[in-house]
Amino acid sequence: EIREDMRDVLTFTIDPRDAKDFDDALSIRQLKENLWEGGVHIADVRYYVTEGSIIDKEALKRATSIYLVDRTIPMLPERLCNLICALRPDEDKLTYSVIFKINQKGEVKDWHLAHTVTRSNRRYCYEEVQEILEGKDGDYADELRQLDKFAKVLRAKRFEAGSVDFDRTEVRFEIDETGKPISVYFKRSEDANKLIEEFMLLANRTVAESIGKQKMEKGKKANEKTFVYRIHESPDPEKLANLSNFVMKFDYKFKVGHDTKGVSSSINHLMADVRGKKEQNVIELLTLRAMMKARYSTHNIGHYGLAFPFYTHFTSPIRRYPDLMVHRLLTRYTMGGISRSEERFS
């Protein structure tokens, strides 16, 4: 298996302070005056967890890692997810990477998918990166701020296309060594979190498009390649109507129509209007409940909430079995293989 050597490229992870399974990293380097290379590097779990093995069968049963208040029930053995596959600093790691060429305007000019070897230069927690983005000196500050500029452009384009902006405050518990909760705190998504989010969304969307957008050859019958998409249906019209009637009691306007982009825009305006108000929590909760639940499917219908026609989960094979399936399928296709369904027709 040929791998692209990325060990000389500046690479780092950004995770919660207490994280152990570092499954994704970002890299950045300037290629020329108006062109940068940004990489999203994901632990190559597929290399270690072979299809049909005992570990693979157990991972399939578990489906995902489960995160409880005081512990994690991992999908994979902890030696794999916290040590061998984890993208820890100053260790050579096998990764699967989506590598983008991005100009100064934040436009993706080119990209490619590659099995790689990477070496993280630094492990950051979100708080450290946030301080740097707010002006504090720190390691690789210029590179982090450049990535943040790109993330803000990607985010703006996403909302312009109709993505829904749910930016809820999470309630977290601090637990002592005996498992007893000792305090409660609120966690908001800051620019550091959004930086990682946008690049993960970009990677997930890009690899999904690479499969979903493939056209059949003219004059030949071709079957759509099997793939695992993350899909999200449009909201339930009845629930939206109920939501509209409810928020009217608080003097908020919410338009319900058949135009999906228009509904998304109405939701975003509502979320902006209620921010900081005493009724914010209940209206955000009811709006969330009006939305459909995202799910996995081999039949793509797009992702309403993100406004992406093609979307998948590629970025966390350490903790989500569907991501591992995506890695295997992408590897099969890039190496010239065909899907199981295509085999039946060949």
PDB file of N, CA, C and O in Angstrom, residues 234-306:
ATOM      1  N   SER A 234     -36.129  16.856   5.267  1.00  0.00           N
ATOM      2  CA  SER A 234     -36.696  18.169   5.569  1.00  0.00           C
ATOM      3  C   SER A 234     -37.586  18.072   6.806  1.00  0.00           C
ATOM      4  O   SER A 234     -38.129  17.005   7.108  1.00  0.00           O
ATOM      5  N   PRO A 235     -37.782  19.182   7.520  1.00  0.00           N
ATOM      6  CA  PRO A 235     -38.604  19.152   8.733  1.00  0.00           C
ATOM      7  C   PRO A 235     -40.056  18.778   8.438  1.00  0.00           C
ATOM      8  O   PRO A 235     -40.552  18.974   7.329  1.00  0.00           O
ATOM      9  N   ASP A 236     -40.732  18.271   9.454  1.00  0.00           N
ATOM     10  CA  ASP A 236     -42.144  17.914   9.368  1.00  0.00           C
ATOM     11  C   ASP A 236     -42.973  19.207   9.276  1.00  0.00           C
ATOM     12  O   ASP A 236     -42.933  20.048  10.183  1.00  0.00           O
ATOM     13  N   PRO A 237     -43.744  19.414   8.181  1.00  0.00           N
ATOM     14  CA  PRO A 237     -44.521  20.661   8.018  1.00  0.00           C
ATOM     15  C   PRO A 237     -45.483  20.928   9.177  1.00  0.00           C
ATOM     16  O   PRO A 237     -45.678  22.074   9.583  1.00  0.00           O
ATOM     17  N   GLU A 238     -46.090  19.868   9.706  1.00  0.00           N
ATOM     18  CA  GLU A 238     -47.039  20.039  10.813  1.00  0.00           C
ATOM     19  C   GLU A 238     -46.334  20.554  12.066  1.00  0.00           C
ATOM     20  O   GLU A 238     -46.828  21.443  12.761  1.00  0.00           O
ATOM     21  N   LYS A 239     -45.144  20.003  12.328  1.00  0.00           N
ATOM     22  CA  LYS A 239     -44.372  20.458  13.487  1.00  0.00           C
ATOM     23  C   LYS A 239     -43.907  21.901  13.309  1.00  0.00           C
ATOM     24  O   LYS A 239     -43.859  22.675  14.263  1.00  0.00           O
ATOM     25  N   LEU A 240     -43.561  22.257  12.063  1.00  0.00           N
ATOM     26  CA  LEU A 240     -43.155  23.639  11.787  1.00  0.00           C
ATOM     27  C   LEU A 240     -44.321  24.600  11.998  1.00  0.00           C
ATOM     28  O   LEU A 240     -44.150  25.708  12.520  1.00  0.00           O
ATOM     29  N   ALA A 241     -45.519  24.177  11.604  1.00  0.00           N
ATOM     30  CA  ALA A 241     -46.701  25.015  11.793  1.00  0.00           C
ATOM     31  C   ALA A 241     -46.980  25.218  13.280  1.00  0.00           C
ATOM     32  O   ALA A 241     -47.314  26.330  13.714  1.00  0.00           O
ATOM     33  N   ASN A 242     -46.828  24.133  14.051  1.00  0.00           N
ATOM     34  CA  ASN A 242     -47.019  24.236  15.502  1.00  0.00           C
ATOM     35  C   ASN A 242     -45.979  25.169  16.123  1.00  0.00           C
ATOM     36  O   ASN A 242     -46.289  25.953  17.020  1.00  0.00           O
ATOM     37  N   LEU A 243     -44.744  25.063  15.622  1.00  0.00           N
ATOM     38  CA  LEU A 243     -43.673  25.932  16.121  1.00  0.00           C
ATOM     39  C   LEU A 243     -43.987  27.397  15.808  1.00  0.00           C
ATOM     40  O   LEU A 243     -43.814  28.278  16.664  1.00  0.00           O
ATOM     41  N   SER A 244     -44.474  27.642  14.603  1.00  0.00           N
ATOM     42  CA  SER A 244     -44.810  29.007  14.196  1.00  0.00           C
ATOM     43  C   SER A 244     -45.884  29.605  15.101  1.00  0.00           C
ATOM     44  O   SER A 244     -45.794  30.756  15.544  1.00  0.00           O
ATOM     45  N   ASN A 245     -46.906  28.795  15.406  1.00  0.00           N
ATOM     46  CA  ASN A 245     -47.985  29.258  16.287  1.00  0.00           C
ATOM     47  C   ASN A 245     -47.462  29.533  17.701  1.00  0.00           C
ATOM     48  O   ASN A 245     -47.902  30.494  18.360  1.00  0.00           O
ATOM     49  N   PHE A 246     -46.538  28.707  18.154  1.00  0.00           N
ATOM     50  CA  PHE A 246     -46.005  28.867  19.513  1.00  0.00           C
ATOM     51  C   PHE A 246     -45.173  30.143  19.637  1.00  0.00           C
ATOM     52  O   PHE A 246     -45.349  30.921  20.580  1.00  0.00           O
ATOM     53  N   VAL A 247     -44.251  30.369  18.672  1.00  0.00           N
ATOM     54  CA  VAL A 247     -43.351  31.521  18.799  1.00  0.00           C
ATOM     55  C   VAL A 247     -44.088  32.840  18.578  1.00  0.00           C
ATOM     56  O   VAL A 247     -43.628  33.891  19.028  1.00  0.00           O
ATOM     57  N   MET A 248     -45.244  32.781  17.906  1.00  0.00           N
ATOM     58  CA  MET A 248     -46.046  33.992  17.726  1.00  0.00           C
ATOM     59  C   MET A 248     -46.501  34.559  19.070  1.00  0.00           C
ATOM     60  O   MET A 248     -46.671  35.770  19.220  1.00  0.00           O
ATOM     61  N   LYS A 249     -46.662  33.677  20.063  1.00  0.00           N
ATOM     62  CA  LYS A 249     -47.090  34.120  21.396  1.00  0.00           C
ATOM     63  C   LYS A 249     -45.996  34.970  22.060  1.00  0.00           C
ATOM     64  O   LYS A 249     -46.264  35.711  22.999  1.00  0.00           O
ATOM     65  N   PHE A 250     -44.766  34.825  21.578  1.00  0.00           N
ATOM     66  CA  PHE A 250     -43.649  35.628  22.096  1.00  0.00           C
ATOM     67  C   PHE A 250     -43.296  36.775  21.139  1.00  0.00           C
ATOM     68  O   PHE A 250     -42.247  37.385  21.262  1.00  0.00           O
ATOM     69  N   ASP A 251     -44.191  37.004  20.176  1.00  0.00           N
ATOM     70  CA  ASP A 251     -44.016  38.075  19.187  1.00  0.00           C
ATOM     71  C   ASP A 251     -42.854  37.841  18.229  1.00  0.00           C
ATOM     72  O   ASP A 251     -42.233  38.791  17.742  1.00  0.00           O
ATOM     73  N   TYR A 252     -42.557  36.561  17.950  1.00  0.00           N
ATOM     74  CA  TYR A 252     -41.547  36.235  16.938  1.00  0.00           C
ATOM     75  C   TYR A 252     -42.255  35.798  15.663  1.00  0.00           C
ATOM     76  O   TYR A 252     -43.314  35.153  15.708  1.00  0.00           O
ATOM     77  N   LYS A 253     -41.671  36.141  14.533  1.00  0.00           N
ATOM     78  CA  LYS A 253     -42.223  35.725  13.242  1.00  0.00           C
ATOM     79  C   LYS A 253     -41.445  34.507  12.728  1.00  0.00           C
ATOM     80  O   LYS A 253     -40.221  34.470  12.791  1.00  0.00           O
ATOM     81  N   PHE A 254     -42.192  33.538  12.220  1.00  0.00           N
ATOM     82  CA  PHE A 254     -41.561  32.348  11.646  1.00  0.00           C
ATOM     83  C   PHE A 254     -42.376  31.899  10.450  1.00  0.00           C
ATOM     84  O   PHE A 254     -43.533  31.493  10.585  1.00  0.00           O
ATOM     85  N   LYS A 255     -41.808  32.023   9.276  1.00  0.00           N
ATOM     86  CA  LYS A 255     -42.516  31.687   8.035  1.00  0.00           C
ATOM     87  C   LYS A 255     -42.396  30.197   7.737  1.00  0.00           C
ATOM     88  O   LYS A 255     -41.309  29.632   7.767  1.00  0.00           O
ATOM     89  N   VAL A 256     -43.531  29.601   7.445  1.00  0.00           N
ATOM     90  CA  VAL A 256     -43.565  28.191   7.051  1.00  0.00           C
ATOM     91  C   VAL A 256     -43.944  28.128   5.578  1.00  0.00           C
ATOM     92  O   VAL A 256     -45.000  28.611   5.178  1.00  0.00           O
ATOM     93  N   GLY A 257     -43.066  27.546   4.769  1.00  0.00           N
ATOM     94  CA  GLY A 257     -43.337  27.456   3.333  1.00  0.00           C
ATOM     95  C   GLY A 257     -42.790  26.169   2.762  1.00  0.00           C
ATOM     96  O   GLY A 257     -42.311  25.292   3.484  1.00  0.00           O
ATOM     97  N   HIS A 258     -42.881  26.056   1.445  1.00  0.00           N
ATOM     98  CA  HIS A 258     -42.401  24.846   0.778  1.00  0.00           C
ATOM     99  C   HIS A 258     -40.950  24.983   0.318  1.00  0.00           C
ATOM    100  O   HIS A 258     -40.327  24.008  -0.074  1.00  0.00           O
ATOM    101  N   ASP A 259     -40.429  26.193   0.361  1.00  0.00           N
ATOM    102  CA  ASP A 259     -39.057  26.438  -0.052  1.00  0.00           C
ATOM    103  C   ASP A 259     -38.118  26.064   1.095  1.00  0.00           C
ATOM    104  O   ASP A 259     -38.116  26.707   2.147  1.00  0.00           O
ATOM    105  N   THR A 260     -37.340  24.996   0.917  1.00  0.00           N
ATOM    106  CA  THR A 260     -36.487  24.493   2.006  1.00  0.00           C
ATOM    107  C   THR A 260     -35.446  25.512   2.433  1.00  0.00           C
ATOM    108  O   THR A 260     -35.163  25.665   3.625  1.00  0.00           O
ATOM    109  N   LYS A 261     -34.870  26.235   1.472  1.00  0.00           N
ATOM    110  CA  LYS A 261     -33.884  27.254   1.818  1.00  0.00           C
ATOM    111  C   LYS A 261     -34.529  28.388   2.603  1.00  0.00           C
ATOM    112  O   LYS A 261     -33.949  28.942   3.531  1.00  0.00           O
ATOM    113  N   GLY A 262     -35.774  28.714   2.229  1.00  0.00           N
ATOM    114  CA  GLY A 262     -36.498  29.757   2.943  1.00  0.00           C
ATOM    115  C   GLY A 262     -36.804  29.363   4.375  1.00  0.00           C
ATOM    116  O   GLY A 262     -36.715  30.190   5.296  1.00  0.00           O
ATOM    117  N   VAL A 263     -37.162  28.091   4.596  1.00  0.00           N
ATOM    118  CA  VAL A 263     -37.433  27.600   5.948  1.00  0.00           C
ATOM    119  C   VAL A 263     -36.156  27.647   6.779  1.00  0.00           C
ATOM    120  O   VAL A 263     -36.166  28.074   7.942  1.00  0.00           O
ATOM    121  N   SER A 264     -35.045  27.232   6.179  1.00  0.00           N
ATOM    122  CA  SER A 264     -33.758  27.282   6.875  1.00  0.00           C
ATOM    123  C   SER A 264     -33.421  28.705   7.302  1.00  0.00           C
ATOM    124  O   SER A 264     -32.966  28.949   8.423  1.00  0.00           O
ATOM    125  N   SER A 265     -33.651  29.651   6.390  1.00  0.00           N
ATOM    126  CA  SER A 265     -33.390  31.054   6.683  1.00  0.00           C
ATOM    127  C   SER A 265     -34.270  31.542   7.835  1.00  0.00           C
ATOM    128  O   SER A 265     -33.810  32.274   8.720  1.00  0.00           O
ATOM    129  N   SER A 266     -35.553  31.117   7.847  1.00  0.00           N
ATOM    130  CA  SER A 266     -36.470  31.496   8.923  1.00  0.00           C
ATOM    131  C   SER A 266     -36.002  30.951  10.260  1.00  0.00           C
ATOM    132  O   SER A 266     -36.073  31.629  11.288  1.00  0.00           O
ATOM    133  N   ILE A 267     -35.539  29.695  10.252  1.00  0.00           N
ATOM    134  CA  ILE A 267     -35.033  29.084  11.491  1.00  0.00           C
ATOM    135  C   ILE A 267     -33.827  29.857  11.999  1.00  0.00           C
ATOM    136  O   ILE A 267     -33.721  30.167  13.194  1.00  0.00           O
ATOM    137  N   ASN A 268     -32.921  30.192  11.094  1.00  0.00           N
ATOM    138  CA  ASN A 268     -31.712  30.928  11.501  1.00  0.00           C
ATOM    139  C   ASN A 268     -32.058  32.311  12.052  1.00  0.00           C
ATOM    140  O   ASN A 268     -31.455  32.754  13.044  1.00  0.00           O
ATOM    141  N   HIS A 269     -33.007  32.980  11.432  1.00  0.00           N
ATOM    142  CA  HIS A 269     -33.429  34.287  11.939  1.00  0.00           C
ATOM    143  C   HIS A 269     -34.057  34.151  13.328  1.00  0.00           C
ATOM    144  O   HIS A 269     -33.825  34.981  14.212  1.00  0.00           O
ATOM    145  N   LEU A 270     -34.863  33.101  13.501  1.00  0.00           N
ATOM    146  CA  LEU A 270     -35.489  32.867  14.801  1.00  0.00           C
ATOM    147  C   LEU A 270     -34.436  32.601  15.868  1.00  0.00           C
ATOM    148  O   LEU A 270     -34.501  33.154  16.974  1.00  0.00           O
ATOM    149  N   MET A 271     -33.438  31.757  15.536  1.00  0.00           N
ATOM    150  CA  MET A 271     -32.378  31.446  16.500  1.00  0.00           C
ATOM    151  C   MET A 271     -31.593  32.698  16.880  1.00  0.00           C
ATOM    152  O   MET A 271     -31.195  32.884  18.035  1.00  0.00           O
ATOM    153  N   ALA A 272     -31.383  33.587  15.912  1.00  0.00           N
ATOM    154  CA  ALA A 272     -30.669  34.842  16.193  1.00  0.00           C
ATOM    155  C   ALA A 272     -31.520  35.770  17.063  1.00  0.00           C
ATOM    156  O   ALA A 272     -31.008  36.426  17.978  1.00  0.00           O
ATOM    157  N   ASP A 273     -32.836  35.793  16.801  1.00  0.00           N
ATOM    158  CA  ASP A 273     -33.728  36.685  17.551  1.00  0.00           C
ATOM    159  C   ASP A 273     -33.869  36.281  19.017  1.00  0.00           C
ATOM    160  O   ASP A 273     -34.011  37.145  19.890  1.00  0.00           O
ATOM    161  N   VAL A 274     -33.864  34.972  19.292  1.00  0.00           N
ATOM    162  CA  VAL A 274     -34.099  34.516  20.671  1.00  0.00           C
ATOM    163  C   VAL A 274     -32.821  34.472  21.500  1.00  0.00           C
ATOM    164  O   VAL A 274     -32.886  34.310  22.724  1.00  0.00           O
ATOM    165  N   ARG A 275     -31.669  34.625  20.847  1.00  0.00           N
ATOM    166  CA  ARG A 275     -30.402  34.509  21.568  1.00  0.00           C
ATOM    167  C   ARG A 275     -30.315  35.555  22.683  1.00  0.00           C
ATOM    168  O   ARG A 275     -30.502  36.739  22.455  1.00  0.00           O
ATOM    169  N   GLY A 276     -30.056  35.055  23.889  1.00  0.00           N
ATOM    170  CA  GLY A 276     -29.927  35.942  25.031  1.00  0.00           C
ATOM    171  C   GLY A 276     -31.236  36.265  25.727  1.00  0.00           C
ATOM    172  O   GLY A 276     -31.245  36.916  26.776  1.00  0.00           O
ATOM    173  N   LYS A 277     -32.361  35.812  25.172  1.00  0.00           N
ATOM    174  CA  LYS A 277     -33.674  36.074  25.779  1.00  0.00           C
ATOM    175  C   LYS A 277     -34.022  34.943  26.757  1.00  0.00           C
ATOM    176  O   LYS A 277     -33.519  33.823  26.629  1.00  0.00           O
ATOM    177  N   LYS A 278     -34.918  35.216  27.679  1.00  0.00           N
ATOM    178  CA  LYS A 278     -35.256  34.213  28.692  1.00  0.00           C
ATOM    179  C   LYS A 278     -35.981  33.001  28.101  1.00  0.00           C
ATOM    180  O   LYS A 278     -35.954  31.912  28.676  1.00  0.00           O
ATOM    181  N   GLU A 279     -36.624  33.192  26.950  1.00  0.00           N
ATOM    182  CA  GLU A 279     -37.333  32.083  26.303  1.00  0.00           C
ATOM    183  C   GLU A 279     -36.451  31.316  25.312  1.00  0.00           C
ATOM    184  O   GLU A 279     -36.916  30.416  24.613  1.00  0.00           O
ATOM    185  N   GLN A 280     -35.166  31.661  25.233  1.00  0.00           N
ATOM    186  CA  GLN A 280     -34.263  31.056  24.253  1.00  0.00           C
ATOM    187  C   GLN A 280     -34.249  29.532  24.332  1.00  0.00           C
ATOM    188  O   GLN A 280     -34.392  28.851  23.322  1.00  0.00           O
ATOM    189  N   ASN A 281     -34.085  28.999  25.538  1.00  0.00           N
ATOM    190  CA  ASN A 281     -33.899  27.560  25.683  1.00  0.00           C
ATOM    191  C   ASN A 281     -35.110  26.778  25.196  1.00  0.00           C
ATOM    192  O   ASN A 281     -34.983  25.802  24.449  1.00  0.00           O
ATOM    193  N   VAL A 282     -36.328  27.209  25.588  1.00  0.00           N
ATOM    194  CA  VAL A 282     -37.519  26.460  25.211  1.00  0.00           C
ATOM    195  C   VAL A 282     -37.781  26.546  23.711  1.00  0.00           C
ATOM    196  O   VAL A 282     -38.171  25.557  23.071  1.00  0.00           O
ATOM    197  N   ILE A 283     -37.521  27.705  23.103  1.00  0.00           N
ATOM    198  CA  ILE A 283     -37.756  27.848  21.658  1.00  0.00           C
ATOM    199  C   ILE A 283     -36.715  27.051  20.860  1.00  0.00           C
ATOM    200  O   ILE A 283     -37.048  26.402  19.863  1.00  0.00           O
ATOM    201  N   GLU A 284     -35.464  27.078  21.302  1.00  0.00           N
ATOM    202  CA  GLU A 284     -34.432  26.268  20.626  1.00  0.00           C
ATOM    203  C   GLU A 284     -34.780  24.787  20.711  1.00  0.00           C
ATOM    204  O   GLU A 284     -34.629  24.039  19.725  1.00  0.00           O
ATOM    205  N   LEU A 285     -35.254  24.362  21.871  1.00  0.00           N
ATOM    206  CA  LEU A 285     -35.590  22.946  22.056  1.00  0.00           C
ATOM    207  C   LEU A 285     -36.758  22.538  21.163  1.00  0.00           C
ATOM    208  O   LEU A 285     -36.716  21.478  20.503  1.00  0.00           O
ATOM    209  N   LEU A 286     -37.783  23.358  21.100  1.00  0.00           N
ATOM    210  CA  LEU A 286     -38.933  23.051  20.253  1.00  0.00           C
ATOM    211  C   LEU A 286     -38.563  23.077  18.766  1.00  0.00           C
ATOM    212  O   LEU A 286     -39.081  22.284  17.973  1.00  0.00           O
ATOM    213  N   THR A 287     -37.665  23.967  18.393  1.00  0.00           N
ATOM    214  CA  THR A 287     -37.215  24.026  17.001  1.00  0.00           C
ATOM    215  C   THR A 287     -36.437  22.764  16.635  1.00  0.00           C
ATOM    216  O   THR A 287     -36.620  22.197  15.546  1.00  0.00           O
ATOM    217  N   LEU A 288     -35.601  22.324  17.546  1.00  0.00           N
ATOM    218  CA  LEU A 288     -34.858  21.076  17.328  1.00  0.00           C
ATOM    219  C   LEU A 288     -35.812  19.900  17.154  1.00  0.00           C
ATOM    220  O   LEU A 288     -35.607  19.036  16.299  1.00  0.00           O
ATOM    221  N   ARG A 289     -36.863  19.876  17.957  1.00  0.00           N
ATOM    222  CA  ARG A 289     -37.821  18.771  17.893  1.00  0.00           C
ATOM    223  C   ARG A 289     -38.640  18.785  16.603  1.00  0.00           C
ATOM    224  O   ARG A 289     -39.209  17.754  16.213  1.00  0.00           O
ATOM    225  N   ALA A 290     -38.723  19.958  15.969  1.00  0.00           N
ATOM    226  CA  ALA A 290     -39.426  20.044  14.680  1.00  0.00           C
ATOM    227  C   ALA A 290     -38.589  19.457  13.551  1.00  0.00           C
ATOM    228  O   ALA A 290     -39.113  19.154  12.469  1.00  0.00           O
ATOM    229  N   MET A 291     -37.287  19.316  13.789  1.00  0.00           N
ATOM    230  CA  MET A 291     -36.394  18.771  12.765  1.00  0.00           C
ATOM    231  C   MET A 291     -36.455  17.251  12.762  1.00  0.00           C
ATOM    232  O   MET A 291     -36.729  16.612  13.788  1.00  0.00           O
ATOM    233  N   MET A 292     -36.175  16.650  11.626  1.00  0.00           N
ATOM    234  CA  MET A 292     -36.047  15.194  11.536  1.00  0.00           C
ATOM    235  C   MET A 292     -34.687  14.785  12.105  1.00  0.00           C
ATOM    236  O   MET A 292     -33.783  15.614  12.220  1.00  0.00           O
ATOM    237  N   LYS A 293     -34.555  13.520  12.439  1.00  0.00           N
ATOM    238  CA  LYS A 293     -33.278  13.021  12.942  1.00  0.00           C
ATOM    239  C   LYS A 293     -32.400  12.564  11.776  1.00  0.00           C
ATOM    240  O   LYS A 293     -32.883  11.883  10.869  1.00  0.00           O
ATOM    241  N   ALA A 294     -31.137  12.939  11.821  1.00  0.00           N
ATOM    242  CA  ALA A 294     -30.201  12.475  10.790  1.00  0.00           C
ATOM    243  C   ALA A 294     -29.959  10.982  10.976  1.00  0.00           C
ATOM    244  O   ALA A 294     -30.012  10.463  12.090  1.00  0.00           O
ATOM    245  N   ARG A 295     -29.700  10.298   9.868  1.00  0.00           N
ATOM    246  CA  ARG A 295     -29.465   8.850   9.947  1.00  0.00           C
ATOM    247  C   ARG A 295     -28.545   8.409   8.818  1.00  0.00           C
ATOM    248  O   ARG A 295     -28.256   9.166   7.887  1.00  0.00           O
ATOM    249  N   TYR A 296     -28.093   7.165   8.899  1.00  0.00           N
ATOM    250  CA  TYR A 296     -27.242   6.590   7.866  1.00  0.00           C
ATOM    251  C   TYR A 296     -28.099   5.860   6.836  1.00  0.00           C
ATOM    252  O   TYR A 296     -29.118   5.256   7.178  1.00  0.00           O
ATOM    253  N   SER A 297     -27.677   5.916   5.575  1.00  0.00           N
ATOM    254  CA  SER A 297     -28.392   5.204   4.527  1.00  0.00           C
ATOM    255  C   SER A 297     -27.483   5.032   3.316  1.00  0.00           C
ATOM    256  O   SER A 297     -26.602   5.849   3.075  1.00  0.00           O
ATOM    257  N   THR A 298     -27.720   3.968   2.562  1.00  0.00           N
ATOM    258  CA  THR A 298     -27.012   3.799   1.287  1.00  0.00           C
ATOM    259  C   THR A 298     -27.761   4.505   0.157  1.00  0.00           C
ATOM    260  O   THR A 298     -27.263   4.575  -0.964  1.00  0.00           O
ATOM    261  N   HIS A 299     -28.956   5.033   0.451  1.00  0.00           N
ATOM    262  CA  HIS A 299     -29.747   5.776  -0.539  1.00  0.00           C
ATOM    263  C   HIS A 299     -29.679   7.254  -0.177  1.00  0.00           C
ATOM    264  O   HIS A 299     -30.264   7.691   0.804  1.00  0.00           O
ATOM    265  N   ASN A 300     -28.988   8.017  -0.981  1.00  0.00           N
ATOM    266  CA  ASN A 300     -28.742   9.414  -0.649  1.00  0.00           C
ATOM    267  C   ASN A 300     -29.926  10.314  -0.994  1.00  0.00           C
ATOM    268  O   ASN A 300     -30.478  10.240  -2.087  1.00  0.00           O
ATOM    269  N   ILE A 301     -30.307  11.157  -0.035  1.00  0.00           N
ATOM    270  CA  ILE A 301     -31.314  12.198  -0.299  1.00  0.00           C
ATOM    271  C   ILE A 301     -30.771  13.566   0.112  1.00  0.00           C
ATOM    272  O   ILE A 301     -31.503  14.558   0.082  1.00  0.00           O
ATOM    273  N   GLY A 302     -29.498  13.632   0.496  1.00  0.00           N
ATOM    274  CA  GLY A 302     -28.903  14.882   0.928  1.00  0.00           C
ATOM    275  C   GLY A 302     -29.086  15.114   2.415  1.00  0.00           C
ATOM    276  O   GLY A 302     -29.752  14.344   3.111  1.00  0.00           O
ATOM    277  N   HIS A 303     -28.483  16.179   2.901  1.00  0.00           N
ATOM    278  CA  HIS A 303     -28.555  16.527   4.324  1.00  0.00           C
ATOM    279  C   HIS A 303     -29.172  17.905   4.448  1.00  0.00           C
ATOM    280  O   HIS A 303     -28.552  18.918   4.122  1.00  0.00           O
ATOM    281  N   TYR A 304     -30.423  17.948   4.914  1.00  0.00           N
ATOM    282  CA  TYR A 304     -31.162  19.205   4.979  1.00  0.00           C
ATOM    283  C   TYR A 304     -30.496  20.211   5.915  1.00  0.00           C
ATOM    284  O   TYR A 304     -30.287  21.373   5.563  1.00  0.00           O
ATOM    285  N   GLY A 305     -30.177  19.786   7.136  1.00  0.00           N
ATOM    286  CA  GLY A 305     -29.655  20.702   8.138  1.00  0.00           C
ATOM    287  C   GLY A 305     -28.361  21.374   7.733  1.00  0.00           C
ATOM    288  O   GLY A 305     -28.121  22.541   8.071  1.00  0.00           O
ATOM    289  N   LEU A 306     -27.521  20.664   7.002  1.00  0.00           N
ATOM    290  CA  LEU A 306     -26.247  21.219   6.544  1.00  0.00           C
ATOM    291  C   LEU A 306     -26.342  21.823   5.147  1.00  0.00           C
ATOM    292  O   LEU A 306     -25.393  22.474   4.695  1.00  0.00           O
TER     293      LEU A 306
END
